[in-house]
Every structure is written in structure tokens, then in C-alpha cells.
PDB file of C-alpha atoms in Angstrom:
ATOM      1  CA  UNK A   1       5.632  15.051  -3.940  1.00  0.00           C
ATOM      2  CA  UNK A   2       3.622  12.850  -6.290  1.00  0.00           C
ATOM      3  CA  UNK A   3       0.504  14.622  -7.552  1.00  0.00           C
ATOM      4  CA  UNK A   4      -0.770  11.303  -8.880  1.00  0.00           C
ATOM      5  CA  UNK A   5      -0.924   9.946  -5.309  1.00  0.00           C
ATOM      6  CA  UNK A   6      -2.929  12.957  -4.130  1.00  0.00           C
ATOM      7  CA  UNK A   7      -5.251  12.498  -7.120  1.00  0.00           C
ATOM      8  CA  UNK A   8      -5.926   8.936  -5.989  1.00  0.00           C
ATOM      9  CA  UNK A   9      -6.623  10.090  -2.430  1.00  0.00           C
ATOM     10  CA  UNK A  10      -9.050  12.756  -3.689  1.00  0.00           C
ATOM     11  CA  UNK A  11     -10.821  10.102  -5.770  1.00  0.00           C
ATOM     12  CA  UNK A  12     -11.256   7.877  -2.707  1.00  0.00           C
ATOM     13  CA  UNK A  13     -12.788  10.768  -0.764  1.00  0.00           C
ATOM     14  CA  UNK A  14     -15.095  11.631  -3.668  1.00  0.00           C
ATOM     15  CA  UNK A  15     -16.277   8.026  -3.987  1.00  0.00           C
ATOM     16  CA  UNK A  16     -16.988   7.756  -0.250  1.00  0.00           C
ATOM     17  CA  UNK A  17     -18.906  11.012  -0.101  1.00  0.00           C
ATOM     18  CA  UNK A  18     -20.895  10.380  -3.272  1.00  0.00           C
ATOM     19  CA  UNK A  19     -19.155  13.169  -5.124  1.00  0.00           C
ATOM     20  CA  UNK A  20     -17.849  11.151  -8.047  1.00  0.00           C
ATOM     21  CA  UNK A  21     -18.557   8.390 -10.458  1.00  0.00           C
ATOM     22  CA  UNK A  22     -15.267   7.428 -12.010  1.00  0.00           C
ATOM     23  CA  UNK A  23     -14.937   5.785 -15.416  1.00  0.00           C
ATOM     24  CA  UNK A  24     -13.276   2.413 -15.466  1.00  0.00           C
ATOM     25  CA  UNK A  25      -9.603   2.309 -16.350  1.00  0.00           C
ATOM     26  CA  UNK A  26      -7.077  -0.518 -16.537  1.00  0.00           C
ATOM     27  CA  UNK A  27      -4.950  -1.045 -13.472  1.00  0.00           C
ATOM     28  CA  UNK A  28      -1.257  -0.193 -13.571  1.00  0.00           C
ATOM     29  CA  UNK A  29       1.763  -0.430 -11.281  1.00  0.00           C
ATOM     30  CA  UNK A  30       1.397   3.293 -10.510  1.00  0.00           C
ATOM     31  CA  UNK A  31      -2.293   2.900  -9.619  1.00  0.00           C
ATOM     32  CA  UNK A  32      -1.491   0.023  -7.270  1.00  0.00           C
ATOM     33  CA  UNK A  33       1.363   2.020  -5.723  1.00  0.00           C
ATOM     34  CA  UNK A  34      -0.860   5.076  -5.245  1.00  0.00           C
ATOM     35  CA  UNK A  35      -3.561   2.958  -3.603  1.00  0.00           C
ATOM     36  CA  UNK A  36      -0.970   1.398  -1.298  1.00  0.00           C
ATOM     37  CA  UNK A  37       0.491   4.764  -0.328  1.00  0.00           C
ATOM     38  CA  UNK A  38      -2.947   6.168   0.509  1.00  0.00           C
ATOM     39  CA  UNK A  39      -3.659   3.064   2.605  1.00  0.00           C
ATOM     40  CA  UNK A  40      -0.329   3.441   4.407  1.00  0.00           C
ATOM     41  CA  UNK A  41      -1.144   7.092   5.126  1.00  0.00           C
ATOM     42  CA  UNK A  42      -4.095   5.918   7.242  1.00  0.00           C
ATOM     43  CA  UNK A  43      -2.986   2.465   8.412  1.00  0.00           C
ATOM     44  CA  UNK A  44       0.779   2.589   9.053  1.00  0.00           C
ATOM     45  CA  UNK A  45       2.502   3.685  12.247  1.00  0.00           C
ATOM     46  CA  UNK A  46       2.711   7.457  12.622  1.00  0.00           C
ATOM     47  CA  UNK A  47       6.343   7.846  11.611  1.00  0.00           C
ATOM     48  CA  UNK A  48       7.455   4.743   9.733  1.00  0.00           C
ATOM     49  CA  UNK A  49      11.219   4.388   9.541  1.00  0.00           C
ATOM     50  CA  UNK A  50      11.329   1.299   7.341  1.00  0.00           C
ATOM     51  CA  UNK A  51       9.622   0.213   4.145  1.00  0.00           C
ATOM     52  CA  UNK A  52       9.961  -3.097   2.334  1.00  0.00           C
ATOM     53  CA  UNK A  53       9.543  -3.582  -1.393  1.00  0.00           C
ATOM     54  CA  UNK A  54       8.713  -7.218  -2.125  1.00  0.00           C
ATOM     55  CA  UNK A  55       8.842  -8.008  -5.817  1.00  0.00           C
ATOM     56  CA  UNK A  56      10.373  -6.712  -9.007  1.00  0.00           C
ATOM     57  CA  UNK A  57      10.667  -3.333 -10.676  1.00  0.00           C
ATOM     58  CA  UNK A  58       6.971  -2.467 -10.223  1.00  0.00           C
ATOM     59  CA  UNK A  59       7.773  -2.107  -6.521  1.00  0.00           C
ATOM     60  CA  UNK A  60       9.813   1.038  -7.259  1.00  0.00           C
ATOM     61  CA  UNK A  61       6.527   2.887  -7.819  1.00  0.00           C
ATOM     62  CA  UNK A  62       5.549   2.072  -4.236  1.00  0.00           C
ATOM     63  CA  UNK A  63       8.580   3.847  -2.831  1.00  0.00           C
ATOM     64  CA  UNK A  64       7.950   6.917  -5.000  1.00  0.00           C
ATOM     65  CA  UNK A  65       4.292   6.991  -3.935  1.00  0.00           C
ATOM     66  CA  UNK A  66       5.061   6.517  -0.238  1.00  0.00           C
ATOM     67  CA  UNK A  67       7.494   9.424  -0.284  1.00  0.00           C
ATOM     68  CA  UNK A  68       4.421  11.642  -0.710  1.00  0.00           C
ATOM     69  CA  UNK A  69       3.932  11.338   3.066  1.00  0.00           C
ATOM     70  CA  UNK A  70       6.848   9.358   4.463  1.00  0.00           C
ATOM     71  CA  UNK A  71      10.633   9.537   4.434  1.00  0.00           C
ATOM     72  CA  UNK A  72      11.755   6.035   5.383  1.00  0.00           C
ATOM     73  CA  UNK A  73      15.422   5.732   6.270  1.00  0.00           C
ATOM     74  CA  UNK A  74      15.553   1.939   5.953  1.00  0.00           C
ATOM     75  CA  UNK A  75      14.521   0.670   2.510  1.00  0.00           C
ATOM     76  CA  UNK A  76      14.471  -3.126   2.358  1.00  0.00           C
ATOM     77  CA  UNK A  77      14.202  -4.869  -1.014  1.00  0.00           C
ATOM     78  CA  UNK A  78      13.817  -8.547  -1.868  1.00  0.00           C
ATOM     79  CA  UNK A  79      15.244  -7.876  -5.337  1.00  0.00           C
ATOM     80  CA  UNK A  80      18.869  -6.887  -5.783  1.00  0.00           C
ATOM     81  CA  UNK A  81      18.083  -4.847  -8.885  1.00  0.00           C
ATOM     82  CA  UNK A  82      15.338  -2.911  -7.074  1.00  0.00           C
ATOM     83  CA  UNK A  83      17.693  -2.279  -4.147  1.00  0.00           C
ATOM     84  CA  UNK A  84      20.255  -0.852  -6.567  1.00  0.00           C
ATOM     85  CA  UNK A  85      17.655   1.382  -8.269  1.00  0.00           C
ATOM     86  CA  UNK A  86      16.308   2.909  -5.045  1.00  0.00           C
ATOM     87  CA  UNK A  87      19.412   2.906  -2.857  1.00  0.00           C
ATOM     88  CA  UNK A  88      17.946   0.274  -0.570  1.00  0.00           C
ATOM     89  CA  UNK A  89      19.268  -2.877   1.057  1.00  0.00           C
ATOM     90  CA  UNK A  90      18.874  -6.299  -0.539  1.00  0.00           C
ATOM     91  CA  UNK A  91      17.437  -8.488   2.240  1.00  0.00           C
ATOM     92  CA  UNK A  92      15.813 -11.903   2.637  1.00  0.00           C
ATOM     93  CA  UNK A  93      12.010 -12.012   2.643  1.00  0.00           C
ATOM     94  CA  UNK A  94      11.921 -12.723   6.386  1.00  0.00           C
ATOM     95  CA  UNK A  95      13.700  -9.430   7.138  1.00  0.00           C
ATOM     96  CA  UNK A  96      11.597  -7.494   4.642  1.00  0.00           C
ATOM     97  CA  UNK A  97       8.385  -8.636   6.326  1.00  0.00           C
ATOM     98  CA  UNK A  98       9.415  -7.003   9.619  1.00  0.00           C
ATOM     99  CA  UNK A  99       9.473  -3.460   8.192  1.00  0.00           C
ATOM    100  CA  UNK A 100       6.993  -0.816   9.355  1.00  0.00           C
ATOM    101  CA  UNK A 101       5.384  -0.815   5.885  1.00  0.00           C
ATOM    102  CA  UNK A 102       5.550  -3.820   3.544  1.00  0.00           C
ATOM    103  CA  UNK A 103       4.523  -3.418  -0.111  1.00  0.00           C
ATOM    104  CA  UNK A 104       3.999  -6.815  -1.756  1.00  0.00           C
ATOM    105  CA  UNK A 105       4.004  -6.823  -5.561  1.00  0.00           C
ATOM    106  CA  UNK A 106       4.173 -10.598  -6.133  1.00  0.00           C
ATOM    107  CA  UNK A 107       1.689 -13.400  -5.552  1.00  0.00           C
ATOM    108  CA  UNK A 108       2.574 -15.201  -2.332  1.00  0.00           C
ATOM    109  CA  UNK A 109       1.144 -16.702   0.847  1.00  0.00           C
ATOM    110  CA  UNK A 110       1.462 -14.577   3.994  1.00  0.00           C
ATOM    111  CA  UNK A 111       1.211 -15.805   7.588  1.00  0.00           C
ATOM    112  CA  UNK A 112       0.734 -13.782  10.756  1.00  0.00           C
ATOM    113  CA  UNK A 113       3.835 -15.462  12.197  1.00  0.00           C
ATOM    114  CA  UNK A 114       5.971 -13.803   9.493  1.00  0.00           C
ATOM    115  CA  UNK A 115       5.045 -10.278  10.630  1.00  0.00           C
ATOM    116  CA  UNK A 116       5.762  -8.241  13.740  1.00  0.00           C
ATOM    117  CA  UNK A 117       3.151  -6.286  15.687  1.00  0.00           C
ATOM    118  CA  UNK A 118       2.449  -2.898  14.194  1.00  0.00           C
ATOM    119  CA  UNK A 119       3.417  -3.814  10.633  1.00  0.00           C
ATOM    120  CA  UNK A 120       1.233  -2.508   7.821  1.00  0.00           C
ATOM    121  CA  UNK A 121       1.073  -4.644   4.671  1.00  0.00           C
ATOM    122  CA  UNK A 122      -0.034  -3.465   1.239  1.00  0.00           C
ATOM    123  CA  UNK A 123      -1.144  -6.550  -0.708  1.00  0.00           C
ATOM    124  CA  UNK A 124      -0.698  -5.140  -4.210  1.00  0.00           C
ATOM    125  CA  UNK A 125      -0.759  -8.556  -5.879  1.00  0.00           C
ATOM    126  CA  UNK A 126      -2.586 -11.787  -5.096  1.00  0.00           C
ATOM    127  CA  UNK A 127      -1.490 -12.353  -1.499  1.00  0.00           C
ATOM    128  CA  UNK A 128      -3.034 -15.309   0.310  1.00  0.00           C
ATOM    129  CA  UNK A 129      -3.555 -14.364   3.970  1.00  0.00           C
ATOM    130  CA  UNK A 130      -3.476 -17.284   6.400  1.00  0.00           C
ATOM    131  CA  UNK A 131      -6.392 -17.850   8.789  1.00  0.00           C
ATOM    132  CA  UNK A 132      -4.554 -16.450  11.813  1.00  0.00           C
ATOM    133  CA  UNK A 133      -3.648 -13.240   9.974  1.00  0.00           C
ATOM    134  CA  UNK A 134      -7.254 -12.844   8.860  1.00  0.00           C
ATOM    135  CA  UNK A 135      -8.331 -13.058  12.519  1.00  0.00           C
ATOM    136  CA  UNK A 136      -5.610 -10.799  13.963  1.00  0.00           C
ATOM    137  CA  UNK A 137      -5.278  -8.036  11.391  1.00  0.00           C
ATOM    138  CA  UNK A 138      -7.413  -5.068  10.519  1.00  0.00           C
ATOM    139  CA  UNK A 139      -8.052  -5.723   6.823  1.00  0.00           C
ATOM    140  CA  UNK A 140      -9.134  -2.925   4.487  1.00  0.00           C
ATOM    141  CA  UNK A 141     -10.032  -3.275   0.814  1.00  0.00           C
ATOM    142  CA  UNK A 142      -9.897  -0.793  -2.058  1.00  0.00           C
ATOM    143  CA  UNK A 143     -13.485  -0.532  -3.225  1.00  0.00           C
ATOM    144  CA  UNK A 144     -15.159   0.123   0.151  1.00  0.00           C
ATOM    145  CA  UNK A 145     -12.796   0.396   3.095  1.00  0.00           C
ATOM    146  CA  UNK A 146     -10.156   2.759   1.733  1.00  0.00           C
ATOM    147  CA  UNK A 147     -12.586   5.398   0.422  1.00  0.00           C
ATOM    148  CA  UNK A 148     -14.386   5.534   3.787  1.00  0.00           C
ATOM    149  CA  UNK A 149     -11.064   5.839   5.607  1.00  0.00           C
ATOM    150  CA  UNK A 150      -9.731   8.577   3.297  1.00  0.00           C
ATOM    151  CA  UNK A 151     -12.965  10.527   3.769  1.00  0.00           C
ATOM    152  CA  UNK A 152     -12.702  10.272   7.565  1.00  0.00           C
ATOM    153  CA  UNK A 153     -15.866   8.172   7.846  1.00  0.00           C
ATOM    154  CA  UNK A 154     -14.019   5.355   9.648  1.00  0.00           C
ATOM    155  CA  UNK A 155     -10.856   5.321  11.721  1.00  0.00           C
ATOM    156  CA  UNK A 156      -7.535   3.983  10.500  1.00  0.00           C
ATOM    157  CA  UNK A 157      -4.878   2.525  12.780  1.00  0.00           C
ATOM    158  CA  UNK A 158      -5.783   2.354  16.461  1.00  0.00           C
ATOM    159  CA  UNK A 159      -2.689   1.056  18.271  1.00  0.00           C
ATOM    160  CA  UNK A 160       0.023  -1.377  17.239  1.00  0.00           C
ATOM    161  CA  UNK A 161      -2.191  -3.904  15.481  1.00  0.00           C
ATOM    162  CA  UNK A 162      -1.340  -5.588  12.214  1.00  0.00           C
ATOM    163  CA  UNK A 163      -3.019  -3.869   9.281  1.00  0.00           C
ATOM    164  CA  UNK A 164      -3.439  -5.179   5.749  1.00  0.00           C
ATOM    165  CA  UNK A 165      -4.637  -3.328   2.671  1.00  0.00           C
ATOM    166  CA  UNK A 166      -5.927  -5.526  -0.157  1.00  0.00           C
ATOM    167  CA  UNK A 167      -5.741  -3.492  -3.356  1.00  0.00           C
ATOM    168  CA  UNK A 168      -7.453  -5.834  -5.782  1.00  0.00           C
ATOM    169  CA  UNK A 169      -7.247  -4.100  -9.155  1.00  0.00           C
ATOM    170  CA  UNK A 170      -7.064  -0.600  -7.583  1.00  0.00           C
ATOM    171  CA  UNK A 171      -9.837   0.498  -9.918  1.00  0.00           C
ATOM    172  CA  UNK A 172     -10.515   3.792  -8.127  1.00  0.00           C
ATOM    173  CA  UNK A 173      -6.851   4.813  -8.181  1.00  0.00           C
ATOM    174  CA  UNK A 174      -6.552   3.655 -11.806  1.00  0.00           C
ATOM    175  CA  UNK A 175      -9.503   5.839 -12.824  1.00  0.00           C
ATOM    176  CA  UNK A 176      -8.052   8.840 -10.966  1.00  0.00           C
ATOM    177  CA  UNK A 177      -4.672   8.435 -12.660  1.00  0.00           C
ATOM    178  CA  UNK A 178      -6.290   8.000 -16.081  1.00  0.00           C
ATOM    179  CA  UNK A 179      -7.966  11.397 -15.651  1.00  0.00           C
ATOM    180  CA  UNK A 180      -4.556  13.028 -15.128  1.00  0.00           C
ATOM    181  CA  UNK A 181      -3.274  11.894 -18.516  1.00  0.00           C
ATOM    182  CA  UNK A 182      -3.901  14.231 -21.477  1.00  0.00           C
TER     183      UNK A 182
END
């Protein structure tokens, strides 16, 4: 269990309920991963069996963070070195994008036609969503949407819709993680 992920979730709840003003802190791969894992907790299918790590070594943090709540049996990686580090499968991008949870750590365009129904995407880098995906998906951002969801003020996933979390700089998670460091 990753305490740093729970710290990020607590920070989101505190922000939504007016219980905290967090100092600014620089973003980091762990902060982005924590934000993505919290988003997946509320937006992914109930028992995700597959997770995709799109990008380089920073993506490893996403798997560690997601294991706070999930135990995916199918780990798909678009990098051979990441696949070797996490015991996952090296797959083409097209196969990675059909996982239950997709964590994107590289700038890229993303089209609705590349995803299957029910997929949750964590856009942890600059991901350009096509017009159709913007219309079809439930899109949640870090500064407003995720805190309200973590606090139970708004609902997460409803059925088998596409969901997308846009992390931005994950400033809330970054501030929470900075407070954990001595």
C-alpha cells in the first residue's frame, strides 16, 4: 500500500470540503501517478483486470500507485524496458489503449476510435483529446473535478462510459506529497 497515494486522496477531500489550503509544490512523476490512481479509484471499472503504461520509466510510478486499490493481472507496456521492470507485456500502442485503465505519460493525440467502451484514461502528460472523445467521454480535471469526486460531492463512473482524467500539473497531489517529506 502506498501511503503517498492516500495522502493525495486526503488532500483532494480537504480541498473540496474547504479544510485545507495547500502550499504550492513542483509536480513530480509520483504526484502525477498518485493523482491518476485516485482518479482511477473513482472513474475506472469496479474490478479492472488490465492496466496500460504508455511512456517511459515515469510510468512505473503509475503501477505502484494503482496497486493501492487494484491488482491488475494484465500489465501492458508500450516500452520494453518498463515491461521488464514491472513484469508486464510489451505491446503496441493500439493494444495498450484497450486496457481497463490507461496511464499516458507522454504527449500524444488521442481519439475516441482508439479506445473501447468502459476504458478509463489518465492523461498524465499533454494528451490532445479529439473532438469525438471530448463529446463522448466523462472528463474530469485535477483542480476541480477530482477533489469533488474524492469528497463524494459528485458521482464517479456511472456505467460503461469512457472516462478521462486530465492531471495538468497535479498541483494538489504534489503539495500533499511535499508535506510527507521531512
